[in-house]
Short mmCIF file of C-alpha atoms and ligand atoms in Angstrom, two decimals:
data_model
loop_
_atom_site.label_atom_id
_atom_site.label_comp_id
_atom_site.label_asym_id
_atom_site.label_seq_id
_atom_site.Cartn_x
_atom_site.Cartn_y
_atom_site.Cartn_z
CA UNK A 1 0.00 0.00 0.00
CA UNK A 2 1.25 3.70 -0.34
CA UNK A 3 2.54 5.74 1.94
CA UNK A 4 -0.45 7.89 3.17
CA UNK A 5 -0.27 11.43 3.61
CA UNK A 6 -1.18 12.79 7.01
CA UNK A 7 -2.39 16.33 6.90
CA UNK A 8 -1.86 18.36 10.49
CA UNK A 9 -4.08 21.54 10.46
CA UNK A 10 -7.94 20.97 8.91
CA UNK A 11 -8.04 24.79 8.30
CA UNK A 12 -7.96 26.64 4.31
CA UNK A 13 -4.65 24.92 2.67
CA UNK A 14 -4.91 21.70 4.61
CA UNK A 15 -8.45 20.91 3.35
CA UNK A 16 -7.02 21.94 -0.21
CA UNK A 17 -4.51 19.45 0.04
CA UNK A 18 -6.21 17.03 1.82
CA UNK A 19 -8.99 17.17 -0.62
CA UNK A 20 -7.21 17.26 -3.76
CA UNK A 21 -4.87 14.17 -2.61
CA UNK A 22 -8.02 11.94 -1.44
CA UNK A 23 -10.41 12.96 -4.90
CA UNK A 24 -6.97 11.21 -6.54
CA UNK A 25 -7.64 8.20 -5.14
CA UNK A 26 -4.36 8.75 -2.67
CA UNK A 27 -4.28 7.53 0.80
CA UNK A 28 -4.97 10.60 3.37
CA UNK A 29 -5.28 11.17 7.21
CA UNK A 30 -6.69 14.41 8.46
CA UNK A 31 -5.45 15.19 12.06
CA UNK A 32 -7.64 17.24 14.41
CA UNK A 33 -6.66 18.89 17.55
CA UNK A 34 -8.58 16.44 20.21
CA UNK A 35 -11.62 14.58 20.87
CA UNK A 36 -14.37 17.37 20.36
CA UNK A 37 -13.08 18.54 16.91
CA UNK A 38 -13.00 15.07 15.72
CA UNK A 39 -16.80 14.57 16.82
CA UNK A 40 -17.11 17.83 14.93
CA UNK A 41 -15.66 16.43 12.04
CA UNK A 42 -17.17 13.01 11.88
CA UNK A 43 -20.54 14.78 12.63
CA UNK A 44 -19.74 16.85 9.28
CA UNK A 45 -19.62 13.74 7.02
CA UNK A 46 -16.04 14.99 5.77
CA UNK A 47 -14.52 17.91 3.94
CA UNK A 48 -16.05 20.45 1.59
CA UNK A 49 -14.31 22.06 -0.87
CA UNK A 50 -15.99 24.95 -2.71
CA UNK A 51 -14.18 25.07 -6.44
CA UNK A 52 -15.73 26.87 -9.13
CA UNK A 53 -19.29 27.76 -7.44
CA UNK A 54 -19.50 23.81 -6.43
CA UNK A 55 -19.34 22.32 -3.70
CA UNK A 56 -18.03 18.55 -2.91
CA UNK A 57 -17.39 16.55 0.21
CA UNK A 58 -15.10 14.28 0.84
CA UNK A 59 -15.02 11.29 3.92
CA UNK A 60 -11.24 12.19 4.12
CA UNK A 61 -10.65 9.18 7.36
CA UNK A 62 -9.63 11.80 10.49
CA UNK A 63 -7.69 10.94 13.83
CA UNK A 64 -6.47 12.90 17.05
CA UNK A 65 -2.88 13.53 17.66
CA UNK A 66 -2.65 10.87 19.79
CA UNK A 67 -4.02 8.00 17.30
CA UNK A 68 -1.20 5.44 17.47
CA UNK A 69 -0.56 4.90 13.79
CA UNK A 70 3.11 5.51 13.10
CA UNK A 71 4.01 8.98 10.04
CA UNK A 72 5.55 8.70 7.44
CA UNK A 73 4.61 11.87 5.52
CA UNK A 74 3.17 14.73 7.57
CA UNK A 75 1.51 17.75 5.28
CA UNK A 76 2.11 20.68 7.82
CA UNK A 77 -0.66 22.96 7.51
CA UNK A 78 -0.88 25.14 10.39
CA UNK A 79 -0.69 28.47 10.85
CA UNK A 80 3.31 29.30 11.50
CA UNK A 81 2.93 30.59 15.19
CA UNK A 82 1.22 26.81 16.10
CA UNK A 83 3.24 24.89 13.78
CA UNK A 84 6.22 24.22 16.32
CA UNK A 85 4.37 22.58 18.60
CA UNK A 86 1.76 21.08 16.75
CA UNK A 87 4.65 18.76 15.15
CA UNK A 88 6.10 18.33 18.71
CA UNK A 89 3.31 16.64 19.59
CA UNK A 90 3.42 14.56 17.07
CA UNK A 91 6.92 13.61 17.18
CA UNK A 92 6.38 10.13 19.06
CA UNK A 93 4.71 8.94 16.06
CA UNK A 94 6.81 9.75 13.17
CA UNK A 95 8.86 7.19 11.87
CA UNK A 96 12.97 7.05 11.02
CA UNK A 97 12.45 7.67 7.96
CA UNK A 98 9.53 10.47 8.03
CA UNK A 99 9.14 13.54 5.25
CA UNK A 100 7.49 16.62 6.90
CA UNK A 101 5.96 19.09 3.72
CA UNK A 102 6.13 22.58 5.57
CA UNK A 103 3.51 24.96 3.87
CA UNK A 104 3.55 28.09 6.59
CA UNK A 105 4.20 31.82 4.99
CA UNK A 106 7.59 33.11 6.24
CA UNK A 107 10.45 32.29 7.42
CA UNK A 108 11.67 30.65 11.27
CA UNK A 109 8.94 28.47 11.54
CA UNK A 110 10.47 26.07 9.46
CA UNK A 111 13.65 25.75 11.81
CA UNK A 112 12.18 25.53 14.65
CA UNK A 113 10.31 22.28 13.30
CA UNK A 114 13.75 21.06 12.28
CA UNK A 115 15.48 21.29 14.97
CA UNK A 116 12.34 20.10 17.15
CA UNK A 117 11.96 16.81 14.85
CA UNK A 118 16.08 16.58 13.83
CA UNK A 119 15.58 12.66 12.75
CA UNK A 120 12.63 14.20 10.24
CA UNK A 121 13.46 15.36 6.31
CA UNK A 122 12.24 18.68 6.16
CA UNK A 123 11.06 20.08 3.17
CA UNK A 124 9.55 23.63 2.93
CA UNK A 125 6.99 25.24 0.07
CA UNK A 126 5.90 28.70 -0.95
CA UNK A 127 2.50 28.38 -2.47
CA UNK A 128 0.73 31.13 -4.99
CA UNK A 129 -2.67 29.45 -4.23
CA UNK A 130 -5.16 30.96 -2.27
CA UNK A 131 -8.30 29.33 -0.17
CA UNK A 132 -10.46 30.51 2.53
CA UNK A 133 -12.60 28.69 5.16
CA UNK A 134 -16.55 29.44 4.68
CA UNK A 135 -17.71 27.34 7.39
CA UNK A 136 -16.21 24.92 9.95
CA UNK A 137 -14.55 21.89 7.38
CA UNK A 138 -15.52 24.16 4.39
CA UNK A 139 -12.96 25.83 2.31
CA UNK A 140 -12.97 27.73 -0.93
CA UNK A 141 -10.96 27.54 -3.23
CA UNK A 142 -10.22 31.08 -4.34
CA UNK A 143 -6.91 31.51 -6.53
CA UNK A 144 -5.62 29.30 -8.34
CA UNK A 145 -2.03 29.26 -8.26
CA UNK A 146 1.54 27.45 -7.94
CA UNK A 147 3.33 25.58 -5.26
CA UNK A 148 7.54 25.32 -5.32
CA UNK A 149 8.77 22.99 -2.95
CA UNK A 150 12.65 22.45 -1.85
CA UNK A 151 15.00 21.14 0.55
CA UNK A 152 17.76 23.30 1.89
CA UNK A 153 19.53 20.25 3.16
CA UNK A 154 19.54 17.89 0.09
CA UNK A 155 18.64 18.97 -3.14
CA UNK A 156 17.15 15.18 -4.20
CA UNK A 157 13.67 15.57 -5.10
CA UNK A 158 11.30 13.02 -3.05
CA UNK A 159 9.32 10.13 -5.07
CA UNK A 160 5.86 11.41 -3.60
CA UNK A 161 6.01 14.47 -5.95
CA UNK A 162 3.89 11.54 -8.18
CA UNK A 163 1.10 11.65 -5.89
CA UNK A 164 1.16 15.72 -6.74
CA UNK A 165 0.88 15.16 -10.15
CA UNK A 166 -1.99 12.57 -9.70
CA UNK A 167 -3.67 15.20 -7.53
CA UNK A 168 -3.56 18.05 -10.28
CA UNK A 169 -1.58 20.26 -8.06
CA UNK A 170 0.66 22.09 -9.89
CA UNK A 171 4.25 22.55 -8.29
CA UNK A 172 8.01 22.37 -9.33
CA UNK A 173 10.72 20.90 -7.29
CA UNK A 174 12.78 24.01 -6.28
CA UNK A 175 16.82 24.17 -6.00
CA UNK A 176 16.49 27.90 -4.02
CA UNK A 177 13.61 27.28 -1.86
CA UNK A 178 15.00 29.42 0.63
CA UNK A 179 15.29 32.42 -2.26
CA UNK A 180 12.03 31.90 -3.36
CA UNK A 181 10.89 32.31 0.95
CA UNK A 182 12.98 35.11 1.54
CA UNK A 183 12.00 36.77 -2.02
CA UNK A 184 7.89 36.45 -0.64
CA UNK A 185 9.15 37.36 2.38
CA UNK A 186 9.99 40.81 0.85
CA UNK A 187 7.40 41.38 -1.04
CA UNK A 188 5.06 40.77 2.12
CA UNK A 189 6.62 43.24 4.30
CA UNK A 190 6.45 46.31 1.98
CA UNK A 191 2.85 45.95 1.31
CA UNK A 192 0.91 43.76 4.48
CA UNK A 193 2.06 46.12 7.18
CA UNK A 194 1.28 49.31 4.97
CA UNK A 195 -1.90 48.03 4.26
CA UNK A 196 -3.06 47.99 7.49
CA UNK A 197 -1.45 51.02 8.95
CA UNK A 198 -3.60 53.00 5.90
CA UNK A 199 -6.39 51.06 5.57
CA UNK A 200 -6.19 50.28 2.19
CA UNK A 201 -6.51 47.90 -0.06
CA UNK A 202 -3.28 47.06 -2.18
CA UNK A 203 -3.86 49.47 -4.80
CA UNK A 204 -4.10 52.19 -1.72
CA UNK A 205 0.17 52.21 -1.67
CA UNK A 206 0.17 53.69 -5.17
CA UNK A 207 -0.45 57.17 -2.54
CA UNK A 208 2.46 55.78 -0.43
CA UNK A 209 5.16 55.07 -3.26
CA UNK A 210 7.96 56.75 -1.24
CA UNK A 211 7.42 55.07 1.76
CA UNK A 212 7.07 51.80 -0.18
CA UNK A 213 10.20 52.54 -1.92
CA UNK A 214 12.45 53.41 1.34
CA UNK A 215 11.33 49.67 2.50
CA UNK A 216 12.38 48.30 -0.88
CA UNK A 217 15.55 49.64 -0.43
CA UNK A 218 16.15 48.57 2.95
CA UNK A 219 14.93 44.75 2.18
CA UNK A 220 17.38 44.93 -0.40
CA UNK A 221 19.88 45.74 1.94
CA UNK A 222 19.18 42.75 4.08
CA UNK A 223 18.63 40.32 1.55
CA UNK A 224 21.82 41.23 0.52
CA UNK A 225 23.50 40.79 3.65
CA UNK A 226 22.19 37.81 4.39
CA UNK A 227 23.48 35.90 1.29
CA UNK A 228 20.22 36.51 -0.60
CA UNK A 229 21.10 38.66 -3.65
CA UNK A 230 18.34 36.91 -6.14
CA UNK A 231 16.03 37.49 -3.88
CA UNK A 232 16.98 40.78 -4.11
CA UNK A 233 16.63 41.27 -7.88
CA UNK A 234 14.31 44.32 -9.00
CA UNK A 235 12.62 43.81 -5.60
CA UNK A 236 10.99 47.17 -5.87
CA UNK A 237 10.17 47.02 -9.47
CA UNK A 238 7.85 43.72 -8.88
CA UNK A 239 6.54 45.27 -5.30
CA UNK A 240 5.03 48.01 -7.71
CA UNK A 241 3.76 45.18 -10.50
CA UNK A 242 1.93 43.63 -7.13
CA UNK A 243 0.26 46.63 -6.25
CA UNK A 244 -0.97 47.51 -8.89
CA UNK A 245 -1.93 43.75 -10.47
CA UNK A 246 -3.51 43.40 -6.91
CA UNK A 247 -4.88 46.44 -6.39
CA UNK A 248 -8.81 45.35 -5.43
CA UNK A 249 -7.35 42.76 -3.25
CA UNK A 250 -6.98 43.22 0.80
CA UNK A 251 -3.65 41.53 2.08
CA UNK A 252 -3.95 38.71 3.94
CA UNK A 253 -2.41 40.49 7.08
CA UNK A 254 -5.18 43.33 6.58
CA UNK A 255 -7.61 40.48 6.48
CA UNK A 256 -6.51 38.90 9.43
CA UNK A 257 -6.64 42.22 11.51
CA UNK A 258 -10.09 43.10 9.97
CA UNK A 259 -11.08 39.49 11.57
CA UNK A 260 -9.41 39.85 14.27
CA UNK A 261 -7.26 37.17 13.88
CA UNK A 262 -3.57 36.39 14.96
CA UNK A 263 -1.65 37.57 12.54
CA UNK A 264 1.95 35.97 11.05
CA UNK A 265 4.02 39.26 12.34
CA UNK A 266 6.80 37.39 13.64
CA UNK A 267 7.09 34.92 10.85
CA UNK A 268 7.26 38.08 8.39
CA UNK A 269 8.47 41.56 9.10
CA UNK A 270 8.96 40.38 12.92
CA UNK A 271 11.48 37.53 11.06
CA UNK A 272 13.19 40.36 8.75
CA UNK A 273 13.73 42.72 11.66
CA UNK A 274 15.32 39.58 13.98
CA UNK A 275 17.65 38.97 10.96
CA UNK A 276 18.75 42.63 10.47
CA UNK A 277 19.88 42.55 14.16
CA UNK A 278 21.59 39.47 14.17
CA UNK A 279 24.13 40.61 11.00
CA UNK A 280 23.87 44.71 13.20
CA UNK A 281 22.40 46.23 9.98
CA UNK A 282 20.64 48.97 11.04
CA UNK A 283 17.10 49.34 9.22
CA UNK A 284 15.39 52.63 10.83
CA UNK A 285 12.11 52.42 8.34
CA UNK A 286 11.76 48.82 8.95
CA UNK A 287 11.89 48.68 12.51
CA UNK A 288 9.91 51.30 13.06
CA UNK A 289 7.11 50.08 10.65
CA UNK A 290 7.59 46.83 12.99
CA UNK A 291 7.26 49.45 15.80
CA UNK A 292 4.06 51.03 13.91
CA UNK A 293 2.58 47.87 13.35
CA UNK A 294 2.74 46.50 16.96
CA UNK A 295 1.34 49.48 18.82
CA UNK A 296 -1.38 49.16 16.31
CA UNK A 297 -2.19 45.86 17.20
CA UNK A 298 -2.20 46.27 20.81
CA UNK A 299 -4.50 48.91 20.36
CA UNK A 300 -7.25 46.62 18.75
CA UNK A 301 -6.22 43.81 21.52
CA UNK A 302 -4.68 41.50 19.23
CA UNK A 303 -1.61 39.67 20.14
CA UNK A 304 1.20 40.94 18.35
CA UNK A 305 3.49 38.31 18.11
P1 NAP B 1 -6.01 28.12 8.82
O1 NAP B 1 -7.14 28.14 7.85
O2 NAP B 1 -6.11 28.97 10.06
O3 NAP B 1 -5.74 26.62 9.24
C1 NAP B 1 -4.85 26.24 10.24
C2 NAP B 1 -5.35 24.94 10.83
O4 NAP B 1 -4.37 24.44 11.74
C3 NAP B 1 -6.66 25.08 11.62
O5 NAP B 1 -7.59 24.16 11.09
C4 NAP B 1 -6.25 24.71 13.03
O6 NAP B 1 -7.22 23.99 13.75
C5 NAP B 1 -5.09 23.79 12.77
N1 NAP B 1 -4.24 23.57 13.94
C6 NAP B 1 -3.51 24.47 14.65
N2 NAP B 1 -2.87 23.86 15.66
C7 NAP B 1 -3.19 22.54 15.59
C8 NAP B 1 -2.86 21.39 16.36
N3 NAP B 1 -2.05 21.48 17.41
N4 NAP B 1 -3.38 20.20 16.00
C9 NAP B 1 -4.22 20.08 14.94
N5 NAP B 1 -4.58 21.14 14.17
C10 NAP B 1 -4.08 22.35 14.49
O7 NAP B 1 -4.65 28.55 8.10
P2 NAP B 1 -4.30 28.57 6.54
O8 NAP B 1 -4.89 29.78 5.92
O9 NAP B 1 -4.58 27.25 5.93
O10 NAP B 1 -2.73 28.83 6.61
C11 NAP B 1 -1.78 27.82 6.91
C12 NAP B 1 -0.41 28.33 6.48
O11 NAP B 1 -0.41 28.43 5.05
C13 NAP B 1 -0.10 29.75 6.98
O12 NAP B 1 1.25 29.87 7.30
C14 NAP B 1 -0.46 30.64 5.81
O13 NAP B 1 0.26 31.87 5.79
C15 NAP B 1 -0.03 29.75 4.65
N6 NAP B 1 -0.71 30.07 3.39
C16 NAP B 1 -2.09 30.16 3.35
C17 NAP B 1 -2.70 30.44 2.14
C18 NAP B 1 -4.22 30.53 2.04
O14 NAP B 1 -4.72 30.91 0.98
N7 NAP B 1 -4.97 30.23 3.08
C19 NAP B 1 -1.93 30.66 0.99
C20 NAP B 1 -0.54 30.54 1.07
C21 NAP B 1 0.06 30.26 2.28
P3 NAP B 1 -8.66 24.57 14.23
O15 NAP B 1 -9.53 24.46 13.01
O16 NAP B 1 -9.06 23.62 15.30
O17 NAP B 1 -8.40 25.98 14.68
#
């Protein structure tokens, strides 16, 4: 029998994946926080996904974190502030010889899972698709897009990228996954935080193009210093392209805030910032857009980490 593909995290991408993998006839295993969400889940027949105005469910089998049955591929699909310890307690069950597929925004979550699951291959993906959660096991899928997947520790790419293909979602093996991170990285923290700060949609920063600009110039600084130059590469050129081929869209960290939701902060410009201080660059309209951007959360009493 195949390997079957555990999916951690029932929430937009993981019922994308999860879906997409089980409608291919693959093997898949949702995992759900505890006892309650599972009678949740069972009590919801399975997972919707909402694709092109129709909606389909699927029995995907689902199990608590403490089901015995040993992983050998774990889909990561939490958000990246949960995603540490959401593998750690999972660790027990992988086996020696267990992939982990990391899909969280940003960068540092991923190393923390490596060095929490050392024995575990680790491989990391920046995704261009979009989905959001209608309901409670409902997601819709709302952009279709690309998924690049790499290994910073060995540039092999795994046998299971099969199972993608049979799945119809389109990805690449990636040699630079960490360029391609850092490179989103960038383009997320001279629009998301601005966004919020004016209210805006994207389009909105064509009024802020200096202040946009001084950013670009500064991420190019510290993808530069932190042996990133590709990511560097007409940074603020394709910052302007997204703002103004995205320009009805809200950002996902405006979303987040107008929901009230945790936001990825410290995976993002929180992560950028941390970096600039560790190689003593000093990056006055970053950090004080970090600055901006925390005092602005506090005052709507979300958590700003
Ligand atoms: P999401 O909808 O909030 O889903 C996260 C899921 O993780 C939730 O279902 C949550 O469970 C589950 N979870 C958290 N801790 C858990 C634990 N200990 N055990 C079991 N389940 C746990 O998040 P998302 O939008 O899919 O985002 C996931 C990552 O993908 C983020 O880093 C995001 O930036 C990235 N991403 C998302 C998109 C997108 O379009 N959504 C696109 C590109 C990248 P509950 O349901 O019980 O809360």
């Amino acid at each position: 029998m195949s390997t079957p593909w555990h999916v951690l995290g029932a929430g937009s991408l993981g019922t994308l994946w999860a879906t997409r993998l089980a409608r291919a006839g693959l093997a898949v295993r949702l995992i759900v926080r505890d006892a309650e969400r599972l009678r949740s889940y069972n009590a919801a027949g399975g997972l919707t996904l909402v694709e092109h105005g129709e909606a389909n469910t699927y029995a995907v089998p689902a199990q608590t974190t403490d089901d015995p049955e040993p992983i050998r591929r774990l889909l990561v699909a939490c958000k990246a502030y949960d995603t540490e310890n959401a593998v750690a307690g999972l660790a027990s069950r992988l086996t020696a010889d267990a992939e982990l597929i990391l899909l969280q925004n940003g960068l540092g979550s991923q190393d923390a899972v490596a060095n929490r699951v050392p024995q575990a291959r680790c491989i990391s993906a920046s995704s261009t698709e979009g989905a959001f959660r209608d309901g409670d096991w409902r997601v819709v899928f709302a952009g279709h897009g690309y998924t690049w997947l790499g290994d910073v520790a060995h540039a092999v790419a795994p046998i299971w990228l099969d199972d993608l293909d049979a799945a119809k979602i389109p990805h690449a093996w990636s040699t630079d996954i960490l360029t391609r991170l850092w490179r989103k990285l960038a383009l997320n923290c001279a629009i998301n935080p601005l966004t919020v700060l004016h209210d805006c949609r994207n389009g909105g920063l064509q009024a802020h193009h200096c202040e946009v600009a001084i950013l670009c110039a500064e991420l190019i600084e510290l993808l530069q210093r932190c042996g990133q130059p590709a990511a560097a590469d007409n940074l603020q050129q394709e910052v302007e392209r997204v703002i103004l081929a995205t320009a009805a869209n809200y950002s996902s960290m405006y979303q987040d805030v107008a929901s009230r939701r945790r936001t990825e902060i410290s995976y993002l410009l929180g992560h950028a910032c941390k970096v600039a201080t560790r190689h003593q660059l000093h990056l006055p309209h970053l950090n004080q857009l970090q600055v901006r951007l925390v005092a602005h959360l506090h005052s709507l009493g979300l958590p700003s980490d």
